[in-house]
């Protein structure tokens, strides 16, 4: 099976982990700060605070802005559930904004959803495709809202030559196994705001500050969301290869773009200059006439060794959300969910494998019977 995404672990990663395992501090040592500094340098931001997952980082970011009961948070339904789950955990109500047909939130529809209760907007760079973050920032500034960007797919993505992570109040990254780089599980908040950074560090570790000798104080109600030194050693090693990972994924994506141009079965999502995507996903959007056969297409591709996946079932369709917030339907998100398939695209693939994926995909789709429009 060729999975839609996969980690790449090499000898240098293994050696970095072994060295960290033999060190004096498995957690709470120097590797944490080193990884944070390396990430901050890579992104061109002032501060990075790493945590044990992007979910934890989102939860901390919402706590930093003191999101609470009665507040509303505008976000996209086309994401992993953690983006809005963590806001609900703070007591807030998620308000879902429809998307554009490229998977990113439709920034033109944000303003109509803002109420006196709205506190923040959390968009997602879908698949690594950078958001029109300046337009979203302008909406946030005008209405005095916080902007928290869930860039879990987009470590290394760029817009106008600047890395994703420089514009929002806080930007969230994920180092889950199959995200752009991995620390097994892991995540981070990037920010240029020193207060947010100091609070993030406190909330990550119980809200406890060390004083002199044995004395400490607890000043905020925090969690244990720390990332270990062993994980950070792996992250440091992975980060060195991130640009080569992105280059490889873009080579595969470019081949797909050319191979699939004008095919009768599906469209792809163009990512043109001045944007550069980390290409966490390569989504294809099936033609309407194939939507009724999507289960058959999915099963056939899987049986032929293509580890395709669907990103995402709109979050408001989950039973927890329906029971708590009622039924909802956003038309472009619904269409996108019916149309989307993520096909294999990752740095561990050879060009021959990419050709094979394209061959199998086109051959499978030409054998599928479509349905009426
Ligand atoms: C993966 C992902 C998360 C959660 O990341 P974890 O590190 O697994 O907690 C959050 N948001 C999006 C958009 C993701 O893809």
Coordinates of C-alpha atoms and ligand atoms in Angstrom, one line a residue:
X1 CA 0.0 0.0 0.0
X2 CA 1.3 3.5 -0.9
X3 CA -0.2 5.7 1.9
X4 CA -1.4 9.2 1.2
X5 CA 1.2 10.5 3.5
X6 CA 4.0 8.9 5.5
X7 CA 6.9 9.8 7.8
X8 CA 10.5 9.6 6.6
X9 CA 12.9 8.4 9.3
X10 CA 16.6 7.9 8.4
X11 CA 19.8 6.9 10.2
X12 CA 20.5 10.5 11.3
X13 CA 17.0 10.6 13.1
X14 CA 17.7 7.3 14.8
X15 CA 21.2 8.4 15.9
X16 CA 19.7 11.7 17.3
X17 CA 17.1 9.8 19.3
X18 CA 19.7 7.3 20.6
X19 CA 21.9 10.2 21.7
X20 CA 19.0 11.9 23.5
X21 CA 18.0 8.7 25.2
X22 CA 21.5 8.4 26.6
X23 CA 21.5 12.0 27.9
X24 CA 21.0 13.2 31.4
X25 CA 17.6 14.7 30.7
X26 CA 14.9 12.7 28.9
X27 CA 12.6 15.7 29.3
X28 CA 13.0 19.2 30.6
X29 CA 16.5 19.5 29.2
X30 CA 18.3 21.6 26.5
X31 CA 16.9 19.9 23.4
X32 CA 13.5 21.6 24.0
X33 CA 14.9 25.1 23.7
X34 CA 17.2 24.1 20.8
X35 CA 14.3 22.8 18.9
X36 CA 12.2 25.9 19.6
X37 CA 15.0 28.2 18.5
X38 CA 15.6 26.2 15.3
X39 CA 11.9 26.4 14.5
X40 CA 11.7 30.1 15.2
X41 CA 14.7 30.7 12.9
X42 CA 13.2 28.6 10.2
X43 CA 9.9 30.4 10.4
X44 CA 11.3 33.8 10.9
X45 CA 9.2 34.4 14.0
X46 CA 10.3 35.6 17.5
X47 CA 9.0 32.8 19.6
X48 CA 8.1 29.2 19.4
X49 CA 6.7 27.1 22.3
X50 CA 6.6 23.3 21.5
X51 CA 4.0 21.0 23.1
X52 CA 3.0 17.3 23.0
X53 CA 0.5 17.9 20.2
X54 CA -1.1 20.5 18.0
X55 CA -4.3 19.8 19.9
X56 CA -2.6 20.8 23.1
X57 CA -1.2 23.9 21.3
X58 CA -4.7 24.9 20.1
X59 CA -6.1 24.4 23.6
X60 CA -3.3 26.6 25.1
X61 CA -3.8 29.3 22.4
X62 CA -7.5 29.5 23.3
X63 CA -6.7 29.6 27.0
X64 CA -4.2 32.4 26.3
X65 CA -6.9 34.6 24.7
X66 CA -9.2 33.5 27.6
X67 CA -11.8 32.0 25.4
X68 CA -14.7 31.2 27.7
X69 CA -18.4 30.3 28.0
X70 CA -20.6 32.5 25.9
X71 CA -17.8 33.3 23.4
X72 CA -18.0 32.4 19.7
X73 CA -15.1 31.2 17.6
X74 CA -15.4 31.3 13.8
X75 CA -13.6 28.4 12.1
X76 CA -13.8 26.0 9.1
X77 CA -15.8 22.8 9.0
X78 CA -13.1 21.3 6.7
X79 CA -10.6 20.4 9.3
X80 CA -9.6 17.8 11.9
X81 CA -12.0 18.0 14.8
X82 CA -9.4 19.3 17.2
X83 CA -9.5 22.8 15.7
X84 CA -13.0 23.3 17.2
X85 CA -13.0 20.7 19.9
X86 CA -10.5 22.6 22.0
X87 CA -12.6 25.8 21.7
X88 CA -15.6 23.9 23.0
X89 CA -13.4 22.6 25.9
X90 CA -12.9 26.3 26.8
X91 CA -16.7 26.7 26.9
X92 CA -17.0 28.5 23.6
X93 CA -19.3 27.9 20.7
X94 CA -17.8 27.1 17.3
X95 CA -19.4 28.9 14.3
X96 CA -18.6 27.3 11.0
X97 CA -17.9 29.4 7.9
X98 CA -18.2 27.9 4.5
X99 CA -15.1 27.2 2.4
X100 CA -13.9 28.0 -1.1
X101 CA -13.6 25.1 -3.5
X102 CA -9.9 24.9 -2.7
X103 CA -10.6 23.7 0.8
X104 CA -9.7 27.0 2.5
X105 CA -12.1 29.1 4.5
X106 CA -14.1 31.6 2.4
X107 CA -12.7 34.8 3.8
X108 CA -15.5 36.8 2.0
X109 CA -18.1 35.0 4.2
X110 CA -16.4 35.8 7.6
X111 CA -17.8 39.2 8.3
X112 CA -21.5 38.1 8.1
X113 CA -20.8 35.6 10.9
X114 CA -19.3 38.1 13.3
X115 CA -21.5 38.9 16.4
X116 CA -20.8 40.8 19.6
X117 CA -19.8 37.4 21.1
X118 CA -17.2 36.6 18.5
X119 CA -13.7 36.5 20.0
X120 CA -11.5 34.8 17.4
X121 CA -11.1 33.3 14.0
X122 CA -9.2 30.0 13.4
X123 CA -8.7 29.2 9.8
X124 CA -6.7 26.2 8.5
X125 CA -4.2 26.1 5.6
X126 CA -5.9 23.1 4.0
X127 CA -3.4 20.5 2.7
X128 CA -0.6 23.1 3.2
X129 CA -2.1 25.6 0.7
X130 CA -1.4 29.0 2.3
X131 CA -4.5 31.0 3.3
X132 CA -5.2 34.6 2.2
X133 CA -4.0 35.4 5.7
X134 CA -3.7 39.2 5.1
X135 CA -7.4 39.5 4.2
X136 CA -8.4 37.5 7.2
X137 CA -6.1 39.6 9.4
X138 CA -7.8 42.7 8.1
X139 CA -11.2 41.4 9.1
X140 CA -9.8 40.5 12.6
X141 CA -8.3 43.9 13.0
X142 CA -11.4 45.7 12.0
X143 CA -13.5 43.8 14.5
X144 CA -10.9 43.4 17.2
X145 CA -10.7 39.7 17.0
X146 CA -7.8 37.3 17.7
X147 CA -6.5 35.4 14.7
X148 CA -5.2 31.9 15.5
X149 CA -4.0 30.0 12.4
X150 CA -4.2 26.3 12.4
X151 CA -1.2 25.6 10.2
X152 CA -1.0 21.9 11.1
X153 CA -0.5 21.0 7.4
X154 CA 1.6 24.0 6.5
X155 CA 5.1 23.9 8.2
X156 CA 7.3 25.3 5.5
X157 CA 4.5 26.7 3.3
X158 CA 5.1 30.2 2.0
X159 CA 3.2 33.2 0.7
X160 CA 5.0 36.1 -0.9
X161 CA 8.3 34.6 0.2
X162 CA 7.3 34.6 3.8
X163 CA 6.8 31.5 5.8
X164 CA 3.3 30.7 7.1
X165 CA 3.4 31.7 10.8
X166 CA 4.3 35.4 10.7
X167 CA 0.9 37.1 10.5
X168 CA -1.6 35.5 12.9
X169 CA -1.5 36.3 16.7
X170 CA -0.6 32.7 17.1
X171 CA 0.1 30.0 14.6
X172 CA -0.3 26.3 15.4
X173 CA 1.9 23.5 13.9
X174 CA 1.6 19.7 14.3
X175 CA 4.4 17.2 14.4
X176 CA 2.2 14.1 14.3
X177 CA 3.7 11.1 12.6
X178 CA 2.5 12.0 9.1
X179 CA 2.6 15.8 9.2
X180 CA 5.4 17.7 7.4
X181 CA 7.9 16.7 10.1
X182 CA 7.4 14.5 13.0
X183 CA 8.3 14.2 16.7
X184 CA 6.0 11.1 16.9
X185 CA 3.4 13.2 18.5
X186 CA 4.0 17.0 19.0
X187 CA 2.9 20.5 18.1
X188 CA 3.9 24.1 18.6
X189 CA 2.7 27.7 18.9
X190 CA 4.6 30.3 16.9
X191 CA 4.1 33.9 17.8
X192 CA 5.7 37.4 17.8
X193 CA 3.9 38.4 21.0
X194 CA 6.1 37.9 24.1
X195 CA 3.1 37.9 26.5
X196 CA 1.5 35.0 24.6
X197 CA 4.8 33.2 24.5
X198 CA 5.3 33.5 28.3
X199 CA 1.8 32.4 29.0
X200 CA 2.1 29.4 26.6
X201 CA 5.2 28.2 28.5
X202 CA 3.4 28.5 31.8
X203 CA 0.2 26.8 30.6
X204 CA 2.3 24.0 29.1
X205 CA 3.7 23.1 32.5
X206 CA 1.0 23.4 35.2
X207 CA 1.1 27.2 35.4
X208 CA 4.0 26.7 37.9
X209 CA 7.0 29.1 38.2
X210 CA 10.2 28.2 40.0
X211 CA 11.3 30.6 42.7
X212 CA 14.4 30.3 44.9
X213 CA 15.6 26.9 46.3
X214 CA 12.6 24.5 46.6
X215 CA 10.0 27.2 46.5
X216 CA 7.7 27.5 43.6
X217 CA 4.4 29.3 42.8
X218 CA 1.4 28.3 40.7
X219 CA 0.0 31.4 38.9
X220 CA -2.2 29.9 36.2
X221 CA -4.3 26.8 35.9
X222 CA -2.1 24.9 33.4
X223 CA -1.6 21.4 32.1
X224 CA 1.2 19.0 31.4
X225 CA 1.5 19.5 27.6
X226 CA 5.3 19.3 27.5
X227 CA 7.3 17.7 24.7
X228 CA 10.2 15.5 25.8
X229 CA 13.9 16.1 25.0
X230 CA 13.9 12.8 23.0
X231 CA 11.1 14.0 20.8
X232 CA 12.8 17.4 20.4
X233 CA 16.0 15.7 19.3
X234 CA 14.0 13.9 16.6
X235 CA 12.4 17.2 15.6
X236 CA 15.7 18.9 15.3
X237 CA 17.0 16.2 13.1
X238 CA 13.8 16.2 11.0
X239 CA 13.7 19.9 10.6
X240 CA 17.1 19.8 8.8
X241 CA 15.5 17.8 6.1
X242 CA 12.1 19.6 5.9
X243 CA 13.0 21.6 2.8
X244 CA 14.1 18.5 1.0
X245 CA 10.8 16.8 2.0
X246 CA 8.8 19.8 0.6
X247 CA 10.8 19.8 -2.6
X248 CA 10.2 16.1 -3.2
X249 CA 6.4 16.5 -2.5
X250 CA 6.3 19.4 -4.9
X251 CA 8.1 17.4 -7.6
X252 CA 5.4 14.7 -7.3
X253 CA 2.6 17.3 -7.1
X254 CA 3.9 19.0 -10.3
X255 CA 4.0 15.7 -12.1
X256 CA 0.4 15.1 -11.0
X257 CA -0.7 18.6 -12.0
X258 CA 0.7 18.1 -15.5
X259 CA -0.5 14.5 -15.9
X260 CA -4.0 15.2 -14.7
X261 CA -4.5 18.5 -16.6
X262 CA -7.8 18.3 -18.6
X263 CA -8.7 14.8 -17.6
X264 CA -12.4 14.1 -17.7
X265 CA -12.8 12.6 -14.2
X266 CA -11.6 15.2 -11.6
X267 CA -9.9 18.6 -11.1
X268 CA -6.9 19.4 -9.0
X269 CA -6.1 22.4 -6.8
X270 CA -3.7 24.8 -8.5
X271 CA -1.1 26.4 -6.2
X272 CA 0.4 29.2 -8.1
X273 CA 3.1 31.8 -7.3
X274 CA 3.5 33.7 -5.0
X275 CA 2.3 30.7 -2.9
X276 CA 4.3 27.6 -2.1
X277 CA 2.7 24.6 -0.3
X278 CA 4.2 22.1 2.0
X279 CA 1.9 19.7 0.2
X280 CA 0.8 17.8 3.2
X281 CA -2.1 16.6 1.0
X282 CA -2.6 16.2 -2.7
X283 CA -6.4 16.5 -3.0
X284 CA -8.3 15.6 -6.2
X285 CA -12.0 16.7 -6.7
X286 CA -14.1 14.2 -8.5
X287 CA -16.5 15.3 -11.1
X288 CA -20.1 15.5 -9.9
X289 CA -21.1 12.6 -12.1
X290 CA -18.7 10.4 -10.0
X291 CA -19.9 11.4 -6.5
X292 CA -22.5 8.6 -6.3
X293 CA -19.7 6.1 -7.0
X294 CA -17.2 7.4 -4.5
X295 CA -17.4 4.4 -2.1
X296 CA -16.7 2.1 -5.0
X297 CA -13.8 4.3 -6.2
X298 CA -12.3 4.4 -2.7
X299 CA -12.6 0.6 -2.2
X300 CA -11.2 -0.2 -5.6
X301 CA -8.2 2.2 -5.2
X302 CA -7.5 0.7 -1.7
X303 CA -7.6 -2.8 -3.1
X304 CA -5.1 -1.8 -5.8
X305 CA -2.7 -0.6 -3.2
X306 CA -3.4 3.2 -3.2
X307 CA -3.8 4.4 0.3
X308 CA -6.3 7.2 -0.5
X309 CA -8.2 9.1 2.2
X310 CA -10.9 11.7 2.4
X311 CA -10.2 15.1 4.1
X312 CA -12.5 15.9 5.8
X313 CA -16.1 15.0 6.8
X314 CA -17.4 18.5 7.8
X315 CA -17.0 18.8 11.6
X316 CA -20.6 19.9 12.0
X317 CA -21.7 16.4 10.7
X318 CA -20.3 14.6 13.7
X319 CA -23.0 13.4 16.1
X320 CA -21.6 15.3 19.1
X321 CA -21.8 18.5 17.1
X322 CA -25.3 17.8 15.8
X323 CA -26.6 17.0 19.2
X324 CA -25.0 20.0 20.8
X325 CA -25.2 22.7 18.1
X326 CA -28.0 21.4 15.8
X327 CA -28.0 20.3 12.2
X328 CA -26.1 22.5 9.7
X329 CA -25.2 22.4 6.0
X330 CA -22.7 24.6 4.3
X331 CA -23.0 24.0 0.5
X332 CA -19.4 24.2 -0.6
X333 CA -18.1 22.2 2.4
X334 CA -20.7 19.5 1.5
X335 CA -19.7 19.5 -2.2
X336 CA -16.0 19.4 -1.3
X337 CA -16.6 16.4 1.0
X338 CA -18.4 14.5 -1.7
X339 CA -15.8 15.3 -4.3
X340 CA -12.5 15.0 -2.4
X341 CA -9.9 12.2 -2.3
X342 CA -6.4 12.6 -1.1
X343 CA -4.0 10.6 -3.2
X344 CA -0.5 9.5 -2.2
X345 CA 2.0 12.3 -2.2
X346 CA 5.0 12.2 0.2
X347 CA 8.7 12.4 0.3
X348 CA 9.2 8.7 0.6
X349 CA 7.7 8.0 -2.9
X350 CA 9.8 7.5 -6.0
X351 CA 8.8 9.1 -9.3
X352 CA 8.0 5.6 -10.6
X353 CA 5.5 5.2 -7.7
X354 CA 3.9 8.6 -8.6
X355 CA 3.5 7.4 -12.2
X356 CA 2.0 4.1 -10.9
X357 CA -0.4 6.0 -8.7
X358 CA -1.5 8.2 -11.7
X359 CA -1.9 5.1 -14.0
X360 CA -4.0 3.2 -11.5
X361 CA -6.1 6.2 -10.7
X362 CA -6.9 7.1 -14.3
X363 CA -7.5 3.4 -15.3
X364 CA -9.8 2.9 -12.3
X365 CA -11.9 6.0 -12.9
X366 CA -12.3 5.2 -16.6
X367 CA -13.8 1.8 -15.6
X368 CA -16.3 3.4 -13.2
X369 CA -19.8 4.0 -14.3
X370 CA -20.9 7.6 -13.6
X371 CA -24.3 8.7 -12.6
X372 CA -26.7 11.3 -13.9
X373 CA -26.1 15.0 -13.1
Ligands
LIG1 C1 -3.4 17.0 12.6 C2 -4.2 18.2 12.9 C3 -4.5 18.6 14.1 C4 -4.1 17.9 15.4 O1 -2.8 17.7 15.4 P1 -2.2 16.7 16.6 O2 -0.7 17.1 16.6 O3 -2.4 15.3 16.1 O4 -2.9 17.0 17.9 C5 -5.2 19.8 14.2 N1 -5.6 20.5 13.2 C6 -5.4 20.0 11.9 C7 -5.9 20.8 10.8 C8 -4.7 18.8 11.7 O5 -4.6 18.4 10.5

